[in-house]
Coordinates of C-alpha atoms and ligand atoms in Angstrom, one line a residue:
X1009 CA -0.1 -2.8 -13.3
X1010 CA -3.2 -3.6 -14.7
X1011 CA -6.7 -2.7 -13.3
X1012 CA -7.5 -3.4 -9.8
X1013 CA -9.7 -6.7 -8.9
X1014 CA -13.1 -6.1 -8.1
X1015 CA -14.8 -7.5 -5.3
X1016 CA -18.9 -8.5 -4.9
X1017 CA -20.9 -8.9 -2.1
X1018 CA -21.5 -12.6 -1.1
X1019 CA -25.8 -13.1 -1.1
X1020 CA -27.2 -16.5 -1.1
X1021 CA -24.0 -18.5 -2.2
X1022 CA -23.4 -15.2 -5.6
X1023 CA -20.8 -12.8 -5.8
X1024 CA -23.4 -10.0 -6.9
X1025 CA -22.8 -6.5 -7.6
X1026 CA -24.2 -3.6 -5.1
X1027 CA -28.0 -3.0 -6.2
X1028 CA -26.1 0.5 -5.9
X1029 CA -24.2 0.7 -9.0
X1030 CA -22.1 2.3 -6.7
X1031 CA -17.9 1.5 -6.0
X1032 CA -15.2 2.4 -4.0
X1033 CA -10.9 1.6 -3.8
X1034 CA -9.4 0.0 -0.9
X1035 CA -6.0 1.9 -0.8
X1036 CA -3.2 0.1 1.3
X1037 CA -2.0 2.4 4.6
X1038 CA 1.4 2.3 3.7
X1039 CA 1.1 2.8 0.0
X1040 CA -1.7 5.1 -1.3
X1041 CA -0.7 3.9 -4.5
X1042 CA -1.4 0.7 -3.7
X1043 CA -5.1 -0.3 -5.0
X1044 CA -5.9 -3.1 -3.1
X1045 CA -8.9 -3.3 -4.5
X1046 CA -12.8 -2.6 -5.6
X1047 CA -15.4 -2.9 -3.3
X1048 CA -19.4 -2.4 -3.8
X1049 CA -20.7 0.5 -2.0
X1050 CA -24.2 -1.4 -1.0
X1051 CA -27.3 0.0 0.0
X1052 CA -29.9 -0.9 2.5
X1053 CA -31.6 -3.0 -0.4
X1054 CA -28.7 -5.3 -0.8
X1055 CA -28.9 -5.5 3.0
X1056 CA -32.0 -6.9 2.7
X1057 CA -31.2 -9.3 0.2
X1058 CA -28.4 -10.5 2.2
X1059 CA -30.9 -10.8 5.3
X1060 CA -33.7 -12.4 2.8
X1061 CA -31.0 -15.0 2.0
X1062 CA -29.9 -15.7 5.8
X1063 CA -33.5 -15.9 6.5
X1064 CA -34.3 -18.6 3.9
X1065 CA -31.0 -20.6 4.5
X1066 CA -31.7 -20.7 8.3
X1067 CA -35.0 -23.2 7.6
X1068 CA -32.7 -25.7 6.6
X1069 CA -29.2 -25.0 8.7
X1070 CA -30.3 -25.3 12.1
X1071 CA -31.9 -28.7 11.1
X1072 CA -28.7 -29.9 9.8
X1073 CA -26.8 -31.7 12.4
X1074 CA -24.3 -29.8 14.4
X1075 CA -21.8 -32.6 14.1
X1076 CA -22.2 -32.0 10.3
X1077 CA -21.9 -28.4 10.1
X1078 CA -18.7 -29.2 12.5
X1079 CA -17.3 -30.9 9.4
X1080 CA -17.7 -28.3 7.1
X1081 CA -16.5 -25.8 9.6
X1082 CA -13.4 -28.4 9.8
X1083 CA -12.6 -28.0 6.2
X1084 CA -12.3 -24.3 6.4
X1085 CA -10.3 -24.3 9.3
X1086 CA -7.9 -26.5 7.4
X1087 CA -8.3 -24.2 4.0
X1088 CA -7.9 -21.1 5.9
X1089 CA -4.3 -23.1 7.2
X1090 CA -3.6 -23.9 3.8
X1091 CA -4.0 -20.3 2.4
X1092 CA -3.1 -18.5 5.4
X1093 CA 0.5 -16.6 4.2
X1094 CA -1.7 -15.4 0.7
X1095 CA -4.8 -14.3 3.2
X1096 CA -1.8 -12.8 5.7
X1097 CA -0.1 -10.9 2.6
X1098 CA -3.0 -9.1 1.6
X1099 CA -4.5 -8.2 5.0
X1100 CA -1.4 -6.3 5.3
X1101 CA -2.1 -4.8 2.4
X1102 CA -5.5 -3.5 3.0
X1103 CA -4.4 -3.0 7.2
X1104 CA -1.3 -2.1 7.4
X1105 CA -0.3 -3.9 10.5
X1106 CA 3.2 -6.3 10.1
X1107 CA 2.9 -9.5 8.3
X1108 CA 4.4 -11.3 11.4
X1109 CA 1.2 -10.0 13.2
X1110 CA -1.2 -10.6 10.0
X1111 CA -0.3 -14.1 9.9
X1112 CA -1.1 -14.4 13.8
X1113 CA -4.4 -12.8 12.8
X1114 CA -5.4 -15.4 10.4
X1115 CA -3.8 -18.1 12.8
X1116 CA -6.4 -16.7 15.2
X1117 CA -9.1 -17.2 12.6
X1118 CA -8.2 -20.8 12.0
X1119 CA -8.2 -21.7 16.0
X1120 CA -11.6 -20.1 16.1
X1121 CA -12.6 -22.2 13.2
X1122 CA -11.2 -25.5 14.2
X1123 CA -12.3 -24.9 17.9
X1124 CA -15.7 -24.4 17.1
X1125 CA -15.4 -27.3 14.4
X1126 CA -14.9 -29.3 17.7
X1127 CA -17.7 -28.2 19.3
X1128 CA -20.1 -29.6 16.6
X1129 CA -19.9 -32.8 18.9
X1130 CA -20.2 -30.9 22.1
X1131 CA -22.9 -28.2 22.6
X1132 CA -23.2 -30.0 25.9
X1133 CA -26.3 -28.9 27.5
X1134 CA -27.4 -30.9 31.3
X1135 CA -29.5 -33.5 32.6
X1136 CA -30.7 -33.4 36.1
X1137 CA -33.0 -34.9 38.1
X1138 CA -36.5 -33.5 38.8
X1139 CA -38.2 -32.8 42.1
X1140 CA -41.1 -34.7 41.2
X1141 CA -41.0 -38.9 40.0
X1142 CA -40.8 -39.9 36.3
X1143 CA -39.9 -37.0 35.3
X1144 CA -37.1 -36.4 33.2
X1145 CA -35.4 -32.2 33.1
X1146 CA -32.8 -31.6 30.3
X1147 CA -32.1 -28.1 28.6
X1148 CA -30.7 -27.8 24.8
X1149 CA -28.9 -24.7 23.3
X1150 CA -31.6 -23.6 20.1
X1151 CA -30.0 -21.5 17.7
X1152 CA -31.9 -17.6 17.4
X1153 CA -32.1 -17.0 13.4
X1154 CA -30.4 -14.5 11.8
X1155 CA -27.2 -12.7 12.8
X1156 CA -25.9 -9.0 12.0
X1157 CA -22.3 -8.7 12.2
X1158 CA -20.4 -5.2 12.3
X1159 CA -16.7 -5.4 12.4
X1160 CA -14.1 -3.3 12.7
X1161 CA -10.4 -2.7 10.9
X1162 CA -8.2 -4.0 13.2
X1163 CA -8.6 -7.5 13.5
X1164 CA -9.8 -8.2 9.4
X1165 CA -10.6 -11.5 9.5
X1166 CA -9.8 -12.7 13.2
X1167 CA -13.0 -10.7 14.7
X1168 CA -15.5 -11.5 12.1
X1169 CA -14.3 -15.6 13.0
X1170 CA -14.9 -14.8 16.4
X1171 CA -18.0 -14.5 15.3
X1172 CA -19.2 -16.4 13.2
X1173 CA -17.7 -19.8 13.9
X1174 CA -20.0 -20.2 17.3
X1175 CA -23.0 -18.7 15.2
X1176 CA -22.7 -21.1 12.8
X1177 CA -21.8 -23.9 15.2
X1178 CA -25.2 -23.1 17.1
X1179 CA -27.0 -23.2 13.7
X1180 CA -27.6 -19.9 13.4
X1181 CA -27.2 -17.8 9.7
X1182 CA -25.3 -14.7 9.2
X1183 CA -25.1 -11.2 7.6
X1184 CA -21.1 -9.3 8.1
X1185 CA -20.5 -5.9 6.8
X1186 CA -16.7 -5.9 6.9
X1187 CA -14.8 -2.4 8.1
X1188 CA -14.7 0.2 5.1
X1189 CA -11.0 -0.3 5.1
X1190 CA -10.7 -3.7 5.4
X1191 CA -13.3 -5.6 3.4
X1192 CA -10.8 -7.9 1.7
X1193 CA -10.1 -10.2 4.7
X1194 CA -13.8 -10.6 5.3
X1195 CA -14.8 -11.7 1.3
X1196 CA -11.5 -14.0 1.2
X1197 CA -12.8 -15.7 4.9
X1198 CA -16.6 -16.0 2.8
X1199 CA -14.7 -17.3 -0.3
X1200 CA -12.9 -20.0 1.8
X1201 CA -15.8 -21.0 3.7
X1202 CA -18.3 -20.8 0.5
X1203 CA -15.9 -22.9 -1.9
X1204 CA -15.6 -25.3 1.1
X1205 CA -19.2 -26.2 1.3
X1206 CA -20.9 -23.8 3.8
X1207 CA -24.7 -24.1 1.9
X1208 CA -25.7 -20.8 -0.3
X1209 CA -27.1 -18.0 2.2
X1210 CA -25.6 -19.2 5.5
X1211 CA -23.2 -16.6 5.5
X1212 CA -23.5 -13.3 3.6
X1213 CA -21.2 -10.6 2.9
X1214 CA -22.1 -7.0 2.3
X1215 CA -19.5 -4.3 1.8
X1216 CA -20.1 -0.5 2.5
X1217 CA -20.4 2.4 5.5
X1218 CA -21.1 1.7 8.5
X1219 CA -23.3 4.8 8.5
X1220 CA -25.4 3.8 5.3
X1221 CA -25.8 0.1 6.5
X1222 CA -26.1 0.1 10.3
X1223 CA -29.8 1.1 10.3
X1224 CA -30.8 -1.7 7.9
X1225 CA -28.6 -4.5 9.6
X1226 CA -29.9 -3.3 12.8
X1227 CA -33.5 -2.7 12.3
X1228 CA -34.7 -5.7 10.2
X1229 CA -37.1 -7.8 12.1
X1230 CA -35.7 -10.9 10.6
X1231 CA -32.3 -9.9 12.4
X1232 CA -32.4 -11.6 16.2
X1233 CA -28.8 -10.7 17.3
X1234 CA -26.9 -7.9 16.3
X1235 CA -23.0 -8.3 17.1
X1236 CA -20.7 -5.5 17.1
X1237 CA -16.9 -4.5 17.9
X1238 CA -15.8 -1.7 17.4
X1239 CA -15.7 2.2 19.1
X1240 CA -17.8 2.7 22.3
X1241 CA -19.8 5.8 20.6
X1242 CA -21.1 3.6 17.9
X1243 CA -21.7 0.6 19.8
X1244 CA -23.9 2.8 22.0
X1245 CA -26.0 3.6 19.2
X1246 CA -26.5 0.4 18.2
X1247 CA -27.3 -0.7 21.7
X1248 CA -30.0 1.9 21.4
X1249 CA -31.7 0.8 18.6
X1250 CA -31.6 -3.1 19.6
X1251 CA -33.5 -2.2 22.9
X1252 CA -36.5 -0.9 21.5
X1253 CA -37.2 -4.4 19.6
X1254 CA -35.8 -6.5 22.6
X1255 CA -32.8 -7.2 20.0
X1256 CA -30.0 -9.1 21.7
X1257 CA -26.9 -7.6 21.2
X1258 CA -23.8 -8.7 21.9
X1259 CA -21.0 -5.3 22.0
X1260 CA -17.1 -5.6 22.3
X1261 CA -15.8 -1.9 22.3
X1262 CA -13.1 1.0 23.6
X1263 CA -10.0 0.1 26.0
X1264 CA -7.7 2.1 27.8
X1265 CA -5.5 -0.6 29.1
X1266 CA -2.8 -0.5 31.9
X1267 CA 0.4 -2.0 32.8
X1268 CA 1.4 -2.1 36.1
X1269 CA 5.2 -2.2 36.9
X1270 CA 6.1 -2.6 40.8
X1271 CA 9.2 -2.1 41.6
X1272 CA 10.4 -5.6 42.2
X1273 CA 9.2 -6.5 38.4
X1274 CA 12.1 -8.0 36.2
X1275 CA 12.9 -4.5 34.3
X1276 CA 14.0 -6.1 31.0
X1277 CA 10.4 -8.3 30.9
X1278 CA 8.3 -5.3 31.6
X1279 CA 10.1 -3.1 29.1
X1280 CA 9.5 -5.7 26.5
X1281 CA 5.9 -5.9 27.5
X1282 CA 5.1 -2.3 26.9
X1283 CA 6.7 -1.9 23.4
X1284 CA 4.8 -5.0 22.2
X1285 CA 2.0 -4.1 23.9
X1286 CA 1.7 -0.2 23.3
X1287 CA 3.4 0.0 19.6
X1288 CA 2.3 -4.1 18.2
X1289 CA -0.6 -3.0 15.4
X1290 CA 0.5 0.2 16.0
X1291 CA -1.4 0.8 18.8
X1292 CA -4.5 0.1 17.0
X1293 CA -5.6 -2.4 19.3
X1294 CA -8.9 -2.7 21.7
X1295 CA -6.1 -3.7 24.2
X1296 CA -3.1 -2.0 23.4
X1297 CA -1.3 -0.7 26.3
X1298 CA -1.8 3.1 26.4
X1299 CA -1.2 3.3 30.3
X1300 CA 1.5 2.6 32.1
X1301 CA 2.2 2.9 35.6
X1302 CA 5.4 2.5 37.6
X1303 CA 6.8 2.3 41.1
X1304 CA 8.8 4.9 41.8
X1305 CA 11.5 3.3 42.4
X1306 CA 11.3 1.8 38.7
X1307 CA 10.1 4.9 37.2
X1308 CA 13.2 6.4 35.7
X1309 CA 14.7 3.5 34.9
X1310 CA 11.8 2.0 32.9
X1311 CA 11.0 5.2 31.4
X1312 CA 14.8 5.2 29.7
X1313 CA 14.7 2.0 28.9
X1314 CA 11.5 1.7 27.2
X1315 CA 12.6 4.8 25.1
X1316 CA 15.2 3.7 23.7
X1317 CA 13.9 0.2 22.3
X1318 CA 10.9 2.7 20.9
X1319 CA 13.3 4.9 19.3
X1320 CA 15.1 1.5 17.4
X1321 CA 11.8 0.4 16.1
X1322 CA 12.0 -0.1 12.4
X1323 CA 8.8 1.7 10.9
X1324 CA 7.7 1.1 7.2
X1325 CA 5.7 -1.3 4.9
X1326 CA 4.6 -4.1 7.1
X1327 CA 4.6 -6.6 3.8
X1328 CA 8.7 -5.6 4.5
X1329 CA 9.8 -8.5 7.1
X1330 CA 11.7 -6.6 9.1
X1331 CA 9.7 -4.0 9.6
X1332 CA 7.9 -3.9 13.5
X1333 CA 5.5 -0.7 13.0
X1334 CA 3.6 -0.1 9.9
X1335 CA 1.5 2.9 9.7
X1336 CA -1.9 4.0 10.8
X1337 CA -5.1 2.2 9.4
X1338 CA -5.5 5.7 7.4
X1339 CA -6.1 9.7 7.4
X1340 CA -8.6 10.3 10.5
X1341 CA -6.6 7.7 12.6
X1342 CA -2.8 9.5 11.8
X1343 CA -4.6 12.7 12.3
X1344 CA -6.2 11.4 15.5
X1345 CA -3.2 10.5 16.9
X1346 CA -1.1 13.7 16.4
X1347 CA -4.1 15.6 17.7
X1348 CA -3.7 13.4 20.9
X1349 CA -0.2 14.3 20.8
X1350 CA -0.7 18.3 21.1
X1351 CA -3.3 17.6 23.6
X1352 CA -0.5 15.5 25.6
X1353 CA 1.8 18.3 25.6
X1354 CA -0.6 21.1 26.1
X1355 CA -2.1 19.5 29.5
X1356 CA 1.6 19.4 30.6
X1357 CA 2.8 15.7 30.0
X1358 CA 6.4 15.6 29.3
X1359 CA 6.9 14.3 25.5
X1360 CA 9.6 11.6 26.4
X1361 CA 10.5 10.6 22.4
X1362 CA 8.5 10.2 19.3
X1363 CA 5.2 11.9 18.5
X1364 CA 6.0 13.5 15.0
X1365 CA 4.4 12.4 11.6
X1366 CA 6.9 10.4 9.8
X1367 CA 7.2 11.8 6.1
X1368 CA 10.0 11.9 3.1
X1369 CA 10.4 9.1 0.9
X1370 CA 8.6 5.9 1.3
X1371 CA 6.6 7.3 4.1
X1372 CA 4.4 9.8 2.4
X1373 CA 3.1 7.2 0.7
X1374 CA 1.2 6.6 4.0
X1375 CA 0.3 7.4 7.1
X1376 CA 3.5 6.5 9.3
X1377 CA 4.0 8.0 12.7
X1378 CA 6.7 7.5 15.3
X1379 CA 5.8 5.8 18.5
X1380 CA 5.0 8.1 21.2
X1381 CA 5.8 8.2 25.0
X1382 CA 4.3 10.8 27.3
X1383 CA 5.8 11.0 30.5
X1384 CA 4.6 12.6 33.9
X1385 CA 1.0 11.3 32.9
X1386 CA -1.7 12.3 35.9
X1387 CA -5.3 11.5 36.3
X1388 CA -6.5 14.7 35.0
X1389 CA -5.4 14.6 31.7
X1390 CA -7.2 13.6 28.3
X1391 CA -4.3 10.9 27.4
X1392 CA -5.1 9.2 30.6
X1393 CA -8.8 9.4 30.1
X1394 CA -9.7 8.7 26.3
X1395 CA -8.7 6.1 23.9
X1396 CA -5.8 7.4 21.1
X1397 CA -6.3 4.1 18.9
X1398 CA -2.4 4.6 17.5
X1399 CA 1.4 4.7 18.8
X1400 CA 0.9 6.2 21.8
X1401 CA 1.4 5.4 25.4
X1402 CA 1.8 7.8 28.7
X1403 CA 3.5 6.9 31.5
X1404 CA 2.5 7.8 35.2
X1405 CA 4.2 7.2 38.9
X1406 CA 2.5 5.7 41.6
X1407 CA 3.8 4.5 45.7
X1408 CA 1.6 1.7 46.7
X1409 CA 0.1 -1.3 44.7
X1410 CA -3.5 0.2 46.5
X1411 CA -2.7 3.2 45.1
X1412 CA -1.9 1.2 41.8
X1413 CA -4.8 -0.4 41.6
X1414 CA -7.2 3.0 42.0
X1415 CA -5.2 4.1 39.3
X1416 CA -6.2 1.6 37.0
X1417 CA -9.7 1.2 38.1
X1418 CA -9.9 5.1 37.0
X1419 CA -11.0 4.7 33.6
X1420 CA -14.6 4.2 31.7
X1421 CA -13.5 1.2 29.9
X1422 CA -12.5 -2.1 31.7
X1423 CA -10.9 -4.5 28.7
X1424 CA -7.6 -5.7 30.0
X1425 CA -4.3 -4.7 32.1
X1426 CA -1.2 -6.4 33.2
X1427 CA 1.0 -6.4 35.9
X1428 CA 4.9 -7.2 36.1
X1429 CA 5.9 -7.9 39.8
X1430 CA 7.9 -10.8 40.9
X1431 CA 5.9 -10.9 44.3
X1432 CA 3.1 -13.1 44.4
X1433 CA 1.0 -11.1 46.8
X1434 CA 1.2 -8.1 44.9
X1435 CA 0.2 -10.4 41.6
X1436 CA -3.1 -12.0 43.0
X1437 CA -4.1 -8.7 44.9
X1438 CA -3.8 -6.9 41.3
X1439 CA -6.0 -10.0 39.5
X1440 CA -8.4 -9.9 42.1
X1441 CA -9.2 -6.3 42.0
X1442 CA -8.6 -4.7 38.8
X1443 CA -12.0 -4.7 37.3
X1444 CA -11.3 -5.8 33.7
X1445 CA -12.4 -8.1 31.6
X1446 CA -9.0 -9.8 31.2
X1447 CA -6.3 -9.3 33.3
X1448 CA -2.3 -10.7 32.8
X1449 CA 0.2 -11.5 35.2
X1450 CA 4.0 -10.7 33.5
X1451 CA 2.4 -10.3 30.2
X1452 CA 1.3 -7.5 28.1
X1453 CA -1.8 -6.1 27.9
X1454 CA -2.5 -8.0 24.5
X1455 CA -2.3 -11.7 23.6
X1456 CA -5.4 -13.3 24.3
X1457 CA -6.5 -17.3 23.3
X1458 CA -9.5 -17.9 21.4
X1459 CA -10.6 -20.8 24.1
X1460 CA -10.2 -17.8 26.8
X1461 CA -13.4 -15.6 26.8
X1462 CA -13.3 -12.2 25.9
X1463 CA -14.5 -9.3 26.7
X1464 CA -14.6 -6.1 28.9
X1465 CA -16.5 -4.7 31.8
X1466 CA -17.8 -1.2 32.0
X1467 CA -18.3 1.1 29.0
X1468 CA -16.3 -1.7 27.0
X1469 CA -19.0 -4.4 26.6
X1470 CA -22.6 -5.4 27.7
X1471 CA -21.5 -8.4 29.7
X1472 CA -21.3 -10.9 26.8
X1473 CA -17.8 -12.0 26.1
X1474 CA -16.6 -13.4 22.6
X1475 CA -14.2 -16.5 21.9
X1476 CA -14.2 -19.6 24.1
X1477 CA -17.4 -21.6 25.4
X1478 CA -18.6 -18.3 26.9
X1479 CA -19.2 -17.3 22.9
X1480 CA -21.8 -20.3 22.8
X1481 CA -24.3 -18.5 25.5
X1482 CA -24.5 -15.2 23.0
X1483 CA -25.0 -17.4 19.7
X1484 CA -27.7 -20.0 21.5
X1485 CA -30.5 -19.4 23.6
X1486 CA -31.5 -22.3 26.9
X1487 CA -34.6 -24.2 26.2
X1488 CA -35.3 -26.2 29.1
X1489 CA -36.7 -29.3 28.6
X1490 CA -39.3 -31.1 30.8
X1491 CA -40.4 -34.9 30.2
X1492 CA -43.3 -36.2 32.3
X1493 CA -43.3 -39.8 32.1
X1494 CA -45.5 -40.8 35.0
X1495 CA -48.9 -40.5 33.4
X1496 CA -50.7 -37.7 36.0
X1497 CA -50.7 -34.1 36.5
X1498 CA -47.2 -33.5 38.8
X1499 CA -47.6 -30.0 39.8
X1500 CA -44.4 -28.6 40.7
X1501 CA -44.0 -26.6 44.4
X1502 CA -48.0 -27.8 45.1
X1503 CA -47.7 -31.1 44.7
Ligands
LIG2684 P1 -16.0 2.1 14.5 O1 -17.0 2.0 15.6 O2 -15.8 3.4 13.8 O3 -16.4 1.1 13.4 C1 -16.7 -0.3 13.6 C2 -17.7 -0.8 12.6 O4 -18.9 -0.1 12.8 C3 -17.3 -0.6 11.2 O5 -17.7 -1.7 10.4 C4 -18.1 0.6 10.8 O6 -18.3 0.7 9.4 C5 -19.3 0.4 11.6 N1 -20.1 1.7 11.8 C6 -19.7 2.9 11.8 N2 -20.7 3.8 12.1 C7 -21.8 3.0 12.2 C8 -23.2 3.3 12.5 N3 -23.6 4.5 12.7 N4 -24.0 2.2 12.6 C9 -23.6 1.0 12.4 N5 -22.3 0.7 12.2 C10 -21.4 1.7 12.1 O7 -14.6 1.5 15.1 P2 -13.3 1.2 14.3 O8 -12.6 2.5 14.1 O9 -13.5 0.3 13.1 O10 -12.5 0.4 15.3 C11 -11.8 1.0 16.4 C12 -12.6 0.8 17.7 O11 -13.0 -0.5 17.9 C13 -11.8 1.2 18.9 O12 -12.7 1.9 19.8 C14 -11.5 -0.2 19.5 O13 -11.2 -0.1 20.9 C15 -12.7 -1.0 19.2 N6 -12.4 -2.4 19.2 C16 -12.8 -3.1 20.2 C17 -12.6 -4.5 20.3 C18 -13.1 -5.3 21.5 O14 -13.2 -6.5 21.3 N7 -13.4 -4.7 22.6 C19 -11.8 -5.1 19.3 C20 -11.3 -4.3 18.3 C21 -11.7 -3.0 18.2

């Protein structure tokens, strides 16, 4: 093998080396050896290069006409298509998840792209009539200026197209710093929409820590939205730091998701729904499943059930097609999870299968674990309360769908949860108060549409949500509009 590929930042249309001088190696998850490859360790000045850049582009790019950038946005919706199983083979490599799930990652970045493409000849605003006569009232979306992106690992390149695609849409310019571990998505999106005619400096990529770069993304006047996914303790801080400047700030952050399984659910369906749901990315979702309650009628059988398709769940090299776990994102998160793991079984949860670090041959080239399930999970306990982020899900017993539903309102977080009944009542009961930010009826926890907003209530977002129209309002800011055409002084509630 010959030396790894190195990778620039993106500032004003160059591929430029970090002002830094400084490196580092992407390692793939589920081969160490692996050098995905080199990455500039930038500092706060290339930060401000980047912003300089977004600054400067934005004169021209919110003047350009929406329908326009639409068409450009088109053209790397169709490149991203066109490139999608190279972009899906080497986010595996730098993420570790499955290359079935990698390619439904990019898929996701190329409905963002071509939906928000679409919307270049929408951005509807209204018209109504005004209380007083010859006068006209309108209001029009106005783009705010420069956006600072912070993304996180487990979505590569789907998150930062959340993102981006109604930014640029609204005619806004943009600064991502990509996840440490998974920077490569995020250049290869910027290549694709650079080499597809997006104008120098309207979308900047800068590569680096989180901790070294957050200040400088954050705090630069220039900067009018900063947008964020990612953990709950971070997103706090920058929620913090945007207040004091009146900095909008759009957060996506922690889950602790439920699935509800009445006793009347079809077993089979609900079984299937929690081992997609709690071992898919290997947990390593914002919605992964990492509750479950059952009936009591249904809890035994479930339980059993749901063991046994865990335990035949082929673990390895997610590049490997039939592989349907790959490993943890890296170290911290494997050594996260089997800290969870002891905690489960100290606080008394019965260890129903898995929970061991997986290791001889292949797998100690990573960071493989087996998927976990905790049984005889109660409210007290730390696995019920705090986010794993990996294979892990516990299971606890409830009698009535009132009780069910305090269950899964007990939580800090309020992303998504599910429920698998067969009774209509019981479904529409569940939807109406479960207070989450998405909610599924005979579905998993995860799977959500990019034209279906998203988002979470509680400690997991500010009230904004991502994806869909609903993306629009965080990206664009109301001017409303009024046109006096009747030649005097209309005064409003006087006159
Ligand atoms: P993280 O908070 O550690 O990192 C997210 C991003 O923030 C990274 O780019 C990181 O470099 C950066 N960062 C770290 N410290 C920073 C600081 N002090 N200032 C500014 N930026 C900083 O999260 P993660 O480990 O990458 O992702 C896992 C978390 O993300 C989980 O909590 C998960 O639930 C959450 N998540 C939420 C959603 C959602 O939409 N709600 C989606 C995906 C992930």
């Amino acid at each position: 093998m010959g030396s790894p590929k190195v990778y620039k930042n993106l500032i004003n249309g160059q591929w430029v080396e970090s002002k830094s001088g400084k490196t580092y190696e992407n390692l793939n998850p589920a081969d160490q050896s692996d050098v995905v490859g080199v990455f500039q360790k930038s500092n706060a000045d290339d930060v401000k290069d980047a912003i300089d850049a977004a600054s400067d582009a934005y004169k021209k790019w919110r003047l350009f006409p929406a329908p326009k950038r639409g068409e450009i946005i088109y053209r790397i919706a169709a490149r991203l298509e066109a490139e999608k199983e190279e972009l899906s083979q080497e986010m595996t490599r730098e993420m570790g998840k499955i290359i079935a799930e990698t390619r439904g990652d990019t898929q996701e970045a190329i409905d963002m792209t071509y939906y928000m493409a679409g919307e270049g000849r929408r951005l509807f605003g209204q018209t109504t009539p005004s209380e007083m006569p010859n006068k006209f009232n309108m209001t029009v979306r106005q783009p705010l200026g420069v956006c600072s992106f912070i993304t996180p690992w487990n979505f590569p390149m789907a998150i930062p197209s959340w993102k981006s695609m109604p930014a640029l849409i609204c005619g806004n310019t943009i600064v991502i710093k990509p996840a440490t571990e998974t920077p490569l998505s995020v250049v290869n999106f910027a290549r694709v929409c650079l080499e597809e005619g997006l104008p120098p400096g309207v979308l900047n990529v800068v590569t680096g820590s989180g901790a070294a770069l957050g200040e400088p993304l954050m705090n630069n006047p220039a900067v009018k939205i900063v947008s964020f996914t990612g953990s709950t303790e971070v997103g706090r801080k920058i929620s913090e730091a945007c207040a004091t400047n009146f900095k909008h700030c759009c957060l996506e952050m922690g889950g602790k998701n439920i699935q509800i399984v009445m006793d009347d659910a079809n077993l089979e369906l609900a079984v299937d729904g929690a081992l997609w749901g709690s071992f898919g990315t290997t947990g390593q979702r914002c919605t992964a499943t990492s509750r479950i309650i059952c009936q009591k009628g249904i809890y035994k059988k479930f339980v059993e059930a749901l063991a046994k398709r865990a335990e035949s769940l082929k673990i390895g090299n997610g590049l490997d097609e039939s592989v349907q776990m790959g490993p943890c994102v890296n170290k911290g998160q494997l050594e996260t999870v089997l800290s969870y793991v002891e905690i489960g079984k100290n606080e008394g949860a019965k260890l129903i299968t898995g929970g061991d670090h997986l290791t001889g041959g292949d797998y100690d080239k990573g960071f493989f674990v087996q998927p976990t399930i905790f049984g005889d999970v109660t409210q007290k306990m730390r696995i019920w309360k705090e986010e794993i982020f990996g294979p892990v899900v516990g299971v606890g017993m409830f009698d009535t769908l009132d009780q069910a539903i305090e269950m899964a309102n007990d939580t800090i977080y309020g992303l998504s949860a599910s429920i698998f009944t067969q009774d209509v009542n019981n479904a529409y009961t569940a939807m109406r108060d479960v207070y989450t930010g998405i909610f599924y009826v005979n579905a998993p926890t995860i799977g959500a549409e990019t034209h279906m907003p998203f988002g979470g209530t509680k400690e997991t977002g500010n009230g904004h949500r991502e994806a869909s129209m609903a993306a629009l309002d965080v990206f664009s800011e109301w001017k409303s509009i009024y046109v006096d055409f009747s030649g005097a002084l209309q005064r409003p509630q006087i006159d």
